[in-house]
mmCIF file with all atom_site columns, N, CA and C in Angstrom:
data_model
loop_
_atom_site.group_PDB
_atom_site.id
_atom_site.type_symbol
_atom_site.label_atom_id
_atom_site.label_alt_id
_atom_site.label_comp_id
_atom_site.label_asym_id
_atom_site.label_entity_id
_atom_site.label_seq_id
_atom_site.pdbx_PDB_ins_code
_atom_site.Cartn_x
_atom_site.Cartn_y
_atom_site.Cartn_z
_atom_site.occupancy
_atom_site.B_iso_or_equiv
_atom_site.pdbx_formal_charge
_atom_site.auth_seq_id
_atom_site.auth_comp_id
_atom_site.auth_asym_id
_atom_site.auth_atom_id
_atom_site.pdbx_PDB_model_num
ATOM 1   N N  . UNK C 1 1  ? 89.324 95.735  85.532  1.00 92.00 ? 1  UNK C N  1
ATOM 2   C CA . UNK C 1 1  ? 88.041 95.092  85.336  1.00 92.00 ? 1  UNK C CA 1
ATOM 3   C C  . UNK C 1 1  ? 86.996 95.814  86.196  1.00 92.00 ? 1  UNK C C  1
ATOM 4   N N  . UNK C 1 2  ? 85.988 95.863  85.872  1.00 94.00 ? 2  UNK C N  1
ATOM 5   C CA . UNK C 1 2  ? 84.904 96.830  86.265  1.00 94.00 ? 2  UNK C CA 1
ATOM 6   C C  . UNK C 1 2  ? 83.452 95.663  86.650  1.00 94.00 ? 2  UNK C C  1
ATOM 7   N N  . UNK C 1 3  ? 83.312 95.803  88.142  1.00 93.00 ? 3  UNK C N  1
ATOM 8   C CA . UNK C 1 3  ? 81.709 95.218  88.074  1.00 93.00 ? 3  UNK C CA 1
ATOM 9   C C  . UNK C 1 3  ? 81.233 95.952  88.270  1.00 93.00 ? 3  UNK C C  1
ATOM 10  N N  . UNK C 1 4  ? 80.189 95.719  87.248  1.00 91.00 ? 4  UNK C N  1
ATOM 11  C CA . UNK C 1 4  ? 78.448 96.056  87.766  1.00 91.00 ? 4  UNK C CA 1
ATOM 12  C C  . UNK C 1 4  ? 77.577 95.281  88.737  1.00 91.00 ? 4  UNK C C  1
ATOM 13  N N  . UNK C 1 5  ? 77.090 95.998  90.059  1.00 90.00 ? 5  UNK C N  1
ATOM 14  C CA . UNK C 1 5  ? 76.052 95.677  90.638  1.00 90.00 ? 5  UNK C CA 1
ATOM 15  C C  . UNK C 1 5  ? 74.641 95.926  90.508  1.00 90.00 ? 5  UNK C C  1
ATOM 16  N N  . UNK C 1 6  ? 74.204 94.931  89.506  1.00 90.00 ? 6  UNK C N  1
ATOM 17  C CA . UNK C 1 6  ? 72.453 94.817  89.725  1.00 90.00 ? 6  UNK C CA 1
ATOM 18  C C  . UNK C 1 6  ? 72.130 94.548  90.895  1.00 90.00 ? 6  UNK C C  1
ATOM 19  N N  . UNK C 1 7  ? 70.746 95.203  90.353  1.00 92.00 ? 7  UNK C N  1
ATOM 20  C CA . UNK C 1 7  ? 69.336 94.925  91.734  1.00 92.00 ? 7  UNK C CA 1
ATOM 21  C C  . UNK C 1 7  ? 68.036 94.628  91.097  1.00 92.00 ? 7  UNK C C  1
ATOM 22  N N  . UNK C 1 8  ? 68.371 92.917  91.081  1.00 92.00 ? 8  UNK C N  1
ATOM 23  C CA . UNK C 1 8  ? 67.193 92.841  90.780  1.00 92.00 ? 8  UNK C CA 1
ATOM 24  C C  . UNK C 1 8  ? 65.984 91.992  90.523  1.00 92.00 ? 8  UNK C C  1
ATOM 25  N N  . UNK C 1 9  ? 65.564 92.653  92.297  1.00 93.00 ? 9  UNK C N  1
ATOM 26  C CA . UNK C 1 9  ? 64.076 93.385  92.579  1.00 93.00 ? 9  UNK C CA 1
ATOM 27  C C  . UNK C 1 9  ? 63.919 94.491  91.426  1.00 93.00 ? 9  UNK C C  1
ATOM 28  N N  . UNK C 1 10 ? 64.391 95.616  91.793  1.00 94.00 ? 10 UNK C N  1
ATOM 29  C CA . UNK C 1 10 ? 63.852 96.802  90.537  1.00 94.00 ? 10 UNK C CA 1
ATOM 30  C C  . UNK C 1 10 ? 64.454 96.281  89.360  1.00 94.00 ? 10 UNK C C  1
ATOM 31  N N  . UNK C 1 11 ? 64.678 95.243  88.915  1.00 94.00 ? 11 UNK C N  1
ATOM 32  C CA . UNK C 1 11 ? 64.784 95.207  87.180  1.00 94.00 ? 11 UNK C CA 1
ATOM 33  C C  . UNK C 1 11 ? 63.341 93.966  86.932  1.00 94.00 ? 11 UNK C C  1
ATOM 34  N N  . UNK C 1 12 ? 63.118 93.065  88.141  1.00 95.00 ? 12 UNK C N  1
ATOM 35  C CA . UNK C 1 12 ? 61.939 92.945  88.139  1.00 95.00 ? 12 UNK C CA 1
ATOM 36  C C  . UNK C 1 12 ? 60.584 93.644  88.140  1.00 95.00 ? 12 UNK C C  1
ATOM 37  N N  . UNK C 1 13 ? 61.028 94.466  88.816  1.00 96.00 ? 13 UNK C N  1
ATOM 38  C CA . UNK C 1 13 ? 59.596 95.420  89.064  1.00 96.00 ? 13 UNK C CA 1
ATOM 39  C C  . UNK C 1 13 ? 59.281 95.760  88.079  1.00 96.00 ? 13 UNK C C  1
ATOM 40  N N  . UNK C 1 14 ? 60.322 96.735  87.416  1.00 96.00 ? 14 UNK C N  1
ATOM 41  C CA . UNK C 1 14 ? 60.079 97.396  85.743  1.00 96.00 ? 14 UNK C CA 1
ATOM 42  C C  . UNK C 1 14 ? 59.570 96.191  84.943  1.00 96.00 ? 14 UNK C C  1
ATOM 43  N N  . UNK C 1 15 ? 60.166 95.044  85.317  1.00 96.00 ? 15 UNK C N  1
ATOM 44  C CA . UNK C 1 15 ? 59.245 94.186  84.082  1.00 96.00 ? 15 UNK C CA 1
ATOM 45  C C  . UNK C 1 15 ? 57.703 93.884  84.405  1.00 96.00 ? 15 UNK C C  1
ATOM 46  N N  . UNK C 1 16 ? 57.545 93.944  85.780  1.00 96.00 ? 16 UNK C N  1
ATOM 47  C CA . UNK C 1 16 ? 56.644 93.396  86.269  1.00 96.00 ? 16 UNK C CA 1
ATOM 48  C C  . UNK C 1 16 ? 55.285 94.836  85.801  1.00 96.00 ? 16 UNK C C  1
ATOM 49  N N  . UNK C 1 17 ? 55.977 95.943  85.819  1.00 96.00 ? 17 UNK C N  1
ATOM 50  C CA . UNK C 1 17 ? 55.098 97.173  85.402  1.00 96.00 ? 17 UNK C CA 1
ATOM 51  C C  . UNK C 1 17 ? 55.135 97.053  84.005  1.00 96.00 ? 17 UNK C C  1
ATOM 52  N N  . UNK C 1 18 ? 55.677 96.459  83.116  1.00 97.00 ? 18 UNK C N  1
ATOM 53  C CA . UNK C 1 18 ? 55.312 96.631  82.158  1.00 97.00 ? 18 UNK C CA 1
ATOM 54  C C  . UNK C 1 18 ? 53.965 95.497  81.241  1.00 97.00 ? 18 UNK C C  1
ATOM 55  N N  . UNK C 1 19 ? 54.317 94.429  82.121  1.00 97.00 ? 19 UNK C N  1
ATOM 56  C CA . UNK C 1 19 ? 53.332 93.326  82.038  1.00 97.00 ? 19 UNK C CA 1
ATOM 57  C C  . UNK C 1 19 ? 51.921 93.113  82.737  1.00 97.00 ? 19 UNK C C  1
ATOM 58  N N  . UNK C 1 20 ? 51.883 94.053  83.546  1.00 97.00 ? 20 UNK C N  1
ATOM 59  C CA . UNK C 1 20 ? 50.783 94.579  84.205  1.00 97.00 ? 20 UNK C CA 1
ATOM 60  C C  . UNK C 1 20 ? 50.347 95.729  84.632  1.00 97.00 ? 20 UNK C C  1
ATOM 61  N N  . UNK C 1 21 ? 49.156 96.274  84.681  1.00 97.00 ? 21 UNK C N  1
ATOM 62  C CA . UNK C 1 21 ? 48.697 97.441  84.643  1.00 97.00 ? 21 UNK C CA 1
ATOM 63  C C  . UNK C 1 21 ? 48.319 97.505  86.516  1.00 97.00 ? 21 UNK C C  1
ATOM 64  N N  . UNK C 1 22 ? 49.652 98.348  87.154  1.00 96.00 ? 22 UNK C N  1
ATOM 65  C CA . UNK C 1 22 ? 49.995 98.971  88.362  1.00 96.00 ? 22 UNK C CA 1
ATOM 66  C C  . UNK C 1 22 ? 49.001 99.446  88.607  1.00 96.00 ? 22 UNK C C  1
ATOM 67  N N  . UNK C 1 23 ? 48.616 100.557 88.149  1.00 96.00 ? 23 UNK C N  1
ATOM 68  C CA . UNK C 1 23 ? 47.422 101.765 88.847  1.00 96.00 ? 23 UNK C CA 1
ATOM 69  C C  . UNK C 1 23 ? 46.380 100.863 89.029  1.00 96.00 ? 23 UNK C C  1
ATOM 70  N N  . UNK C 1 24 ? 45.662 100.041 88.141  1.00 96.00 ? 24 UNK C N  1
ATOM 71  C CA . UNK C 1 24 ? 44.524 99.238  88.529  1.00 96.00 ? 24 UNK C CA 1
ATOM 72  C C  . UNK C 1 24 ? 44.810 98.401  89.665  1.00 96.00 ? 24 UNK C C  1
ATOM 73  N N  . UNK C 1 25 ? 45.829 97.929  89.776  1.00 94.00 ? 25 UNK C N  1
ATOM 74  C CA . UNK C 1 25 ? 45.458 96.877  90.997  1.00 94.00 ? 25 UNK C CA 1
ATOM 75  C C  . UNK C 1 25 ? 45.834 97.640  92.359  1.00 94.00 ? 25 UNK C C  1
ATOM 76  N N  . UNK C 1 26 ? 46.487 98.837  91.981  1.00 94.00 ? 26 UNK C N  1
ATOM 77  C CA . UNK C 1 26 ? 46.862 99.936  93.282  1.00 94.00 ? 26 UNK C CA 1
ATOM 78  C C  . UNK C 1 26 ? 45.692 100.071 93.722  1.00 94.00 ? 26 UNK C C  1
ATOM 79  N N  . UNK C 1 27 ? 44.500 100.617 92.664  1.00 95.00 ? 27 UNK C N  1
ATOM 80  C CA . UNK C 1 27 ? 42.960 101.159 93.167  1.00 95.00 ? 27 UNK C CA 1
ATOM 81  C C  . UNK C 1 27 ? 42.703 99.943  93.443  1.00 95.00 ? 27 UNK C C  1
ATOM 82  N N  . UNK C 1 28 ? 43.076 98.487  93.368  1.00 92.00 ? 28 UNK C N  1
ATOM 83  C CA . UNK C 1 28 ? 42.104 97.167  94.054  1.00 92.00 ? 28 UNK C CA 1
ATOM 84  C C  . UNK C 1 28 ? 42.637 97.213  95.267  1.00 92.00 ? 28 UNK C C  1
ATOM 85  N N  . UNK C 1 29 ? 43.751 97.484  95.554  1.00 88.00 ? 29 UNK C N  1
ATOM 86  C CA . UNK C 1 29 ? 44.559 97.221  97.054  1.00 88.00 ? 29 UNK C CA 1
ATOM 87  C C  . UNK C 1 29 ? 43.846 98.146  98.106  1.00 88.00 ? 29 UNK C C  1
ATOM 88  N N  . UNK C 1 30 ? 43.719 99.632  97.549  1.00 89.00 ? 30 UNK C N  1
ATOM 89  C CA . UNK C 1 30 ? 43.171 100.245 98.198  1.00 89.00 ? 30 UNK C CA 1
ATOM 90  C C  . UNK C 1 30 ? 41.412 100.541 98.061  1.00 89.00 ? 30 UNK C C  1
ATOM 91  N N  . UNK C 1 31 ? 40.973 99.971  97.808  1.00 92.00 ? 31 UNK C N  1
ATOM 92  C CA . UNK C 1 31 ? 39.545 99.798  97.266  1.00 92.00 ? 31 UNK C CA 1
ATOM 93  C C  . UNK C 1 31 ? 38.622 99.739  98.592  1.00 92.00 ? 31 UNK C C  1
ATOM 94  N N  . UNK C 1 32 ? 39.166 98.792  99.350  1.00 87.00 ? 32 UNK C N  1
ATOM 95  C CA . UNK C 1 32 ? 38.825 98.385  100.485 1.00 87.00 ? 32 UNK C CA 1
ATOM 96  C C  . UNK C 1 32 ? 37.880 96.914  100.366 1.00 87.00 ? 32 UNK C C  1
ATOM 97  N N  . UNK C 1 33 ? 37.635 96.609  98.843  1.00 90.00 ? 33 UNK C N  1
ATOM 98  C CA . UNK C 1 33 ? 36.840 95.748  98.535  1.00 90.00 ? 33 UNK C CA 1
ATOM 99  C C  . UNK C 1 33 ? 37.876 94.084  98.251  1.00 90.00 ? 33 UNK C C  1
ATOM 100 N N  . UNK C 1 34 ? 39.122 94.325  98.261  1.00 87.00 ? 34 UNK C N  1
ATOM 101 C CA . UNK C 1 34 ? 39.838 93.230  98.110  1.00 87.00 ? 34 UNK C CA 1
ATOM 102 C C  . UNK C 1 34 ? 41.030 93.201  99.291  1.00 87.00 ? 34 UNK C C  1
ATOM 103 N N  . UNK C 1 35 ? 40.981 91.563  99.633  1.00 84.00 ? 35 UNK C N  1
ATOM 104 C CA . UNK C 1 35 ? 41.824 91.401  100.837 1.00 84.00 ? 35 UNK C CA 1
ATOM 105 C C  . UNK C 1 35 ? 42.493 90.029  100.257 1.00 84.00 ? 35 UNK C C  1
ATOM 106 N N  . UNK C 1 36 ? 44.367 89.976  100.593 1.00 84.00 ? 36 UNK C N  1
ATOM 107 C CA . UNK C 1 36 ? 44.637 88.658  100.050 1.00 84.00 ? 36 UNK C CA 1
ATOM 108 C C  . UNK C 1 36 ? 45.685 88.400  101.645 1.00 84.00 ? 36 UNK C C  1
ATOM 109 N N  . UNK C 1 37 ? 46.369 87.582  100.956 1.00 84.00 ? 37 UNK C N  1
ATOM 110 C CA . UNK C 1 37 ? 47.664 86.902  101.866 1.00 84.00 ? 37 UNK C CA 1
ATOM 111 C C  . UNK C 1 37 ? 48.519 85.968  101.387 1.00 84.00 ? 37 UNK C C  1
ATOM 112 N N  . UNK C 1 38 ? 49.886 86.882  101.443 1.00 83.00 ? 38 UNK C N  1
ATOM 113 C CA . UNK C 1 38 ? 51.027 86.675  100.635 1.00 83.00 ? 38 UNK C CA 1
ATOM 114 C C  . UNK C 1 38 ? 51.946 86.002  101.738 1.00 83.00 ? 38 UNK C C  1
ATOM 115 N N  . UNK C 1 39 ? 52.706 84.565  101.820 1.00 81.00 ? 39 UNK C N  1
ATOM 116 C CA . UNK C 1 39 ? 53.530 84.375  102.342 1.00 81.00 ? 39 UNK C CA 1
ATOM 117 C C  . UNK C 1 39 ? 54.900 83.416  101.803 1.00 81.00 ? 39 UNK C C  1
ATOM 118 N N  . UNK C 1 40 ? 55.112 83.988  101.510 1.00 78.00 ? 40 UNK C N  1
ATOM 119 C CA . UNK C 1 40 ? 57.040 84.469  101.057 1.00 78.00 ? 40 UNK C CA 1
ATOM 120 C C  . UNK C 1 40 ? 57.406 83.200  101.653 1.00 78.00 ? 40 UNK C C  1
ATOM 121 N N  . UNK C 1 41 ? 57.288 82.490  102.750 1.00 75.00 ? 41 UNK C N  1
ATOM 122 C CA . UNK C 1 41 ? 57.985 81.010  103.046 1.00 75.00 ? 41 UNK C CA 1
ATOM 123 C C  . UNK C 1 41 ? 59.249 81.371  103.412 1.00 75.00 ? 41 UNK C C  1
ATOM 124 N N  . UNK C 1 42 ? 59.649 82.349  103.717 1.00 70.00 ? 42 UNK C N  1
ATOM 125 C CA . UNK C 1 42 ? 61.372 82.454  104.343 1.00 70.00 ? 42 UNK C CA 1
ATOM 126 C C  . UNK C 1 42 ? 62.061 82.312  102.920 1.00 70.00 ? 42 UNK C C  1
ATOM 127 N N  . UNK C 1 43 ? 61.911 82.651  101.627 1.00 75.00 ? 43 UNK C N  1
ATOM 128 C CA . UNK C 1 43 ? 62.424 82.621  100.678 1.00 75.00 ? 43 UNK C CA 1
ATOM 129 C C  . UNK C 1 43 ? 63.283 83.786  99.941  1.00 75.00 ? 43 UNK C C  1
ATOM 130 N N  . UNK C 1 44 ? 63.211 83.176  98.992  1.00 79.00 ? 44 UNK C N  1
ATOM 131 C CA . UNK C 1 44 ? 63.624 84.565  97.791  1.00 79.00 ? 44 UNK C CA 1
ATOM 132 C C  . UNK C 1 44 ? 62.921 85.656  97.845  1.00 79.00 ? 44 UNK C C  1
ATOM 133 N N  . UNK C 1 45 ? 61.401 85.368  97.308  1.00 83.00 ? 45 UNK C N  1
ATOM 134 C CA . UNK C 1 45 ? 60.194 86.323  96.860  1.00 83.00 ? 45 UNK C CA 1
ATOM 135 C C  . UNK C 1 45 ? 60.229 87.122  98.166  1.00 83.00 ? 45 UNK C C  1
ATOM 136 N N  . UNK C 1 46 ? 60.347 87.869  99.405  1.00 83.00 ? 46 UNK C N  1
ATOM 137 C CA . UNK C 1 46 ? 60.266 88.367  100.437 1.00 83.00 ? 46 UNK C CA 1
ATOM 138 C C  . UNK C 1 46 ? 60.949 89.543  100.165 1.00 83.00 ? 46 UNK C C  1
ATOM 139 N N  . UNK C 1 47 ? 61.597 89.662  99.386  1.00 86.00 ? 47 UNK C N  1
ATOM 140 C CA . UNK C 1 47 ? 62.268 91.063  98.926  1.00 86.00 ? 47 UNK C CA 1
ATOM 141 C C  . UNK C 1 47 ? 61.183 91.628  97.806  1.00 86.00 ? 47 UNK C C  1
ATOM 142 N N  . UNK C 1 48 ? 60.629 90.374  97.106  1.00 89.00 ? 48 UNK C N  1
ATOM 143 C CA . UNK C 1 48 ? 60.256 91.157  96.077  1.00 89.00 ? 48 UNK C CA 1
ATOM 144 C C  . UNK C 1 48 ? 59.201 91.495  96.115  1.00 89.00 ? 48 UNK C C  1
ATOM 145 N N  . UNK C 1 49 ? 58.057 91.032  97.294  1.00 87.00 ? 49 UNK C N  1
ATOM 146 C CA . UNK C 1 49 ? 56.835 90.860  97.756  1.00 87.00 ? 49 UNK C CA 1
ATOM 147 C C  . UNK C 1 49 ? 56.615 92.329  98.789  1.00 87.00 ? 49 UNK C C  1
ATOM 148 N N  . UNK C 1 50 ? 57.509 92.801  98.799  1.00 88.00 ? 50 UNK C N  1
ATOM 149 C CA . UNK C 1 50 ? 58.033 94.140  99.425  1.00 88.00 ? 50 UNK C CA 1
ATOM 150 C C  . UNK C 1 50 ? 57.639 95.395  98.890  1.00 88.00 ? 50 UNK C C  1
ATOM 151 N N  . UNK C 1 51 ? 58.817 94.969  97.800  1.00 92.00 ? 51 UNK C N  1
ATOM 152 C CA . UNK C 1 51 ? 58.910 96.137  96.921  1.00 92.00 ? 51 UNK C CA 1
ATOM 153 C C  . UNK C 1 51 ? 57.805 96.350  96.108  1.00 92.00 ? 51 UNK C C  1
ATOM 154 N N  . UNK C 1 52 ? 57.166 95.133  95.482  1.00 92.00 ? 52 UNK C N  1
ATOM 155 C CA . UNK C 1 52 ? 56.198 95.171  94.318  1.00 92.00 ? 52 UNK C CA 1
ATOM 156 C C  . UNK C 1 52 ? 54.532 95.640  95.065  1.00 92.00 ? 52 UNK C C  1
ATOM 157 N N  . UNK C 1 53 ? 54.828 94.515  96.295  1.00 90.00 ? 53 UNK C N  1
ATOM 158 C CA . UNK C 1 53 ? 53.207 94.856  96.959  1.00 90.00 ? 53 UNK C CA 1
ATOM 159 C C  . UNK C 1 53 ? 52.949 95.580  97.590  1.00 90.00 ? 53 UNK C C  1
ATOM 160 N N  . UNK C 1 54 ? 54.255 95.949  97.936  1.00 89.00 ? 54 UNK C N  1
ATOM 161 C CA . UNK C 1 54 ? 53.788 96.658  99.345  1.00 89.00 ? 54 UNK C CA 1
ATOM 162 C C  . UNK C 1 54 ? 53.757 98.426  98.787  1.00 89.00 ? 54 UNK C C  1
ATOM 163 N N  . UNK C 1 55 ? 55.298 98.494  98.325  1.00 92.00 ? 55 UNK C N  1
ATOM 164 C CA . UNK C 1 55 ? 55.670 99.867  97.803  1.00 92.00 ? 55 UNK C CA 1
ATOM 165 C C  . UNK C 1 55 ? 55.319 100.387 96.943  1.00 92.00 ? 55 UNK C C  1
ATOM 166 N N  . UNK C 1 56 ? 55.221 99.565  95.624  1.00 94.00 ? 56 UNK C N  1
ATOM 167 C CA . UNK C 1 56 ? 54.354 99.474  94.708  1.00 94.00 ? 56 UNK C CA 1
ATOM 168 C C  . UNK C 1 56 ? 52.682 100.064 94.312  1.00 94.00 ? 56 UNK C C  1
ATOM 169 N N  . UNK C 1 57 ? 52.179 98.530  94.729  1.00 92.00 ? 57 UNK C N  1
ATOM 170 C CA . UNK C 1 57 ? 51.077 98.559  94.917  1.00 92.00 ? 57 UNK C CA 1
ATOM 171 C C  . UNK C 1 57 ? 50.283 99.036  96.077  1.00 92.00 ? 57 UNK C C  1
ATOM 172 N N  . UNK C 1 58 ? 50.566 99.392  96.925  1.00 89.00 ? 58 UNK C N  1
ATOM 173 C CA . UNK C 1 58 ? 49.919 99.840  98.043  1.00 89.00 ? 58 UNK C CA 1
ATOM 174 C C  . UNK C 1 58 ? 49.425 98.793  99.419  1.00 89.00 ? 58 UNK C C  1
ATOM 175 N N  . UNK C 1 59 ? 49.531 97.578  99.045  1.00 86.00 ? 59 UNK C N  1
ATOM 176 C CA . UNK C 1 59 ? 49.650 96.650  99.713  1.00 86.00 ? 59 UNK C CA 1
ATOM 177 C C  . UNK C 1 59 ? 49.787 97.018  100.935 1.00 86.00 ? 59 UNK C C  1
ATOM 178 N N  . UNK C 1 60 ? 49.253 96.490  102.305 1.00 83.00 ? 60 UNK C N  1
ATOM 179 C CA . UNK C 1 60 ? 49.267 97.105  104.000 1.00 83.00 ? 60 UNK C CA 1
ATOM 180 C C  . UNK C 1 60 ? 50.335 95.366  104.300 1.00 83.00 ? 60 UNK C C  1
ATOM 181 N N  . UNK C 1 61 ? 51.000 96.255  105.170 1.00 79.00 ? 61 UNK C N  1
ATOM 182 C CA . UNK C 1 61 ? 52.164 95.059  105.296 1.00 79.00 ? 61 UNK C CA 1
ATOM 183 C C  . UNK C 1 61 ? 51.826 93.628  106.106 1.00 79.00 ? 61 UNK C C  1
ATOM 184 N N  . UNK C 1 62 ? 50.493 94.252  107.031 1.00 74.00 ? 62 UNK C N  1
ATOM 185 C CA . UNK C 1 62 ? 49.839 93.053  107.195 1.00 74.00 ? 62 UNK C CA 1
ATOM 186 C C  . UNK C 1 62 ? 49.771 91.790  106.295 1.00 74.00 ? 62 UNK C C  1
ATOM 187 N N  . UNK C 1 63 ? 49.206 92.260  104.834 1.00 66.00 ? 63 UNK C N  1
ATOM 188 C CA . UNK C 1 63 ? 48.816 90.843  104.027 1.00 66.00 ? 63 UNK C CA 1
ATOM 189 C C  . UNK C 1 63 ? 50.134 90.251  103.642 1.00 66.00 ? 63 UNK C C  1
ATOM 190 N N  . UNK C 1 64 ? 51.480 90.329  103.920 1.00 65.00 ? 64 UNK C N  1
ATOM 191 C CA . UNK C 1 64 ? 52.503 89.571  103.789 1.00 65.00 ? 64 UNK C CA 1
ATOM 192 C C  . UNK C 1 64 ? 53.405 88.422  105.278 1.00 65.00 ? 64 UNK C C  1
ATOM 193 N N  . UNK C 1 65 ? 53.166 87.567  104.909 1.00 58.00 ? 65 UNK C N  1
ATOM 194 C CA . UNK C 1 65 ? 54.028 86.827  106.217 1.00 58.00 ? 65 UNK C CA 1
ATOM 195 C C  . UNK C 1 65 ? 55.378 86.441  105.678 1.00 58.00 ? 65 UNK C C  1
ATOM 196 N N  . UNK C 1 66 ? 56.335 85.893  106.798 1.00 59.00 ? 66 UNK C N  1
ATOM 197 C CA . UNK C 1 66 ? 57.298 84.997  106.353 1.00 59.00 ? 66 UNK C CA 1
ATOM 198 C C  . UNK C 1 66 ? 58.168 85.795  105.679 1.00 59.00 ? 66 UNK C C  1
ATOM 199 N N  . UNK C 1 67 ? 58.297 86.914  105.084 1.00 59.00 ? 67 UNK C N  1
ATOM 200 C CA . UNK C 1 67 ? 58.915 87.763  104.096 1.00 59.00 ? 67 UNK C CA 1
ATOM 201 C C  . UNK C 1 67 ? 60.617 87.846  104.085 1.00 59.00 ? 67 UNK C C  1
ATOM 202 N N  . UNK C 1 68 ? 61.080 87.391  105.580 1.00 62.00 ? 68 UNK C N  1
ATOM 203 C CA . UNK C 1 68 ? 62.404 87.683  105.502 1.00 62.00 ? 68 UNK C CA 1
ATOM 204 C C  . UNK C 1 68 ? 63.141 86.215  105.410 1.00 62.00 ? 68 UNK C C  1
ATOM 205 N N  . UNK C 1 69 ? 63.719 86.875  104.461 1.00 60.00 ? 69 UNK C N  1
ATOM 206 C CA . UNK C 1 69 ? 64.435 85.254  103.461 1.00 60.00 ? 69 UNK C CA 1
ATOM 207 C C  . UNK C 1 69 ? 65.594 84.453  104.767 1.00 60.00 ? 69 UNK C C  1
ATOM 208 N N  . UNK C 1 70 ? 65.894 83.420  104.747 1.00 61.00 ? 70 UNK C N  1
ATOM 209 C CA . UNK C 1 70 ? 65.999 82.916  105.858 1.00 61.00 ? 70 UNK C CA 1
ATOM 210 C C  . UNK C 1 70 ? 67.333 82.189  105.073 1.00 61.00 ? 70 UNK C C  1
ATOM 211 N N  . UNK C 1 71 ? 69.160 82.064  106.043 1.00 64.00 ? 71 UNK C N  1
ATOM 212 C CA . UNK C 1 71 ? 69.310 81.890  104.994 1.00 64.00 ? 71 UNK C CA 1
ATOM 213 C C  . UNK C 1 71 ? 69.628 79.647  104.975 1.00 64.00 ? 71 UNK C C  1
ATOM 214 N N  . UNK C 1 72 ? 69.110 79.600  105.868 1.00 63.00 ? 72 UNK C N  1
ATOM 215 C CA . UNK C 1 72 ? 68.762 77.914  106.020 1.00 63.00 ? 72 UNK C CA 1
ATOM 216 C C  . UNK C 1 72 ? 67.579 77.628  106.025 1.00 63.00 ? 72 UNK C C  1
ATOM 217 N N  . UNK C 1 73 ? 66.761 77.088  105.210 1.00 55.00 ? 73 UNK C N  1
ATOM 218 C CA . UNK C 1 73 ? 65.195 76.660  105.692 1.00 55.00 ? 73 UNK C CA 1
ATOM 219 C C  . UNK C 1 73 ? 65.630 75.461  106.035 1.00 55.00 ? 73 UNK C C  1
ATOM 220 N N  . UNK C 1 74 ? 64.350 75.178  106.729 1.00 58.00 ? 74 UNK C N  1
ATOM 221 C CA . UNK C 1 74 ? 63.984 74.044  108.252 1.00 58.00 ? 74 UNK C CA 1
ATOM 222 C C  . UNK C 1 74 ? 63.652 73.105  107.456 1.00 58.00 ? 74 UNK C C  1
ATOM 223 N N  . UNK C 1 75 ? 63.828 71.679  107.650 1.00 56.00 ? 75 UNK C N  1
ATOM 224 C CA . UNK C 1 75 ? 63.090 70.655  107.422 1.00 56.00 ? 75 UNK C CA 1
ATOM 225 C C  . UNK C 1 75 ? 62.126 70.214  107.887 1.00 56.00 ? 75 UNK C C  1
#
């Protein structure tokens, strides 16, 4: 028997590039004219908020908090 290991962050991403137009919001990230703030909550999305915004899009790692998935959240 044979597994396959997916990843996927990059099978997201590819979808996520295909449903949205990358280069434009790359030139908004780096524009200097748009500023946001992404926080991941100690969750899932912290991997993917990574790869997509940061690596991706050009995103400065500043505008992400919380990013590393935690694996008990707090009450």
């Amino acid at each position: 028997m044979a597994v396959e290991v997916i990843d996927p962050v990059a099978d997201y991403a590819v979808l996520m590039q295909q449903l949205f137009d990358f280069e434009r919001i790359h030139q908004l990230f780096n524009s200097g004219l748009f500023t946001m703030r992404f926080d991941a909550m100690h969750a899932i999305t912290g991997p993917y908020a990574k790869q997509i915004l940061e690596r991706m899009l050009g995103a400065e790692p500043r505008h992400g908090t919380e990013r590393q998935p935690r694996a008990r959240l707090r009450r």
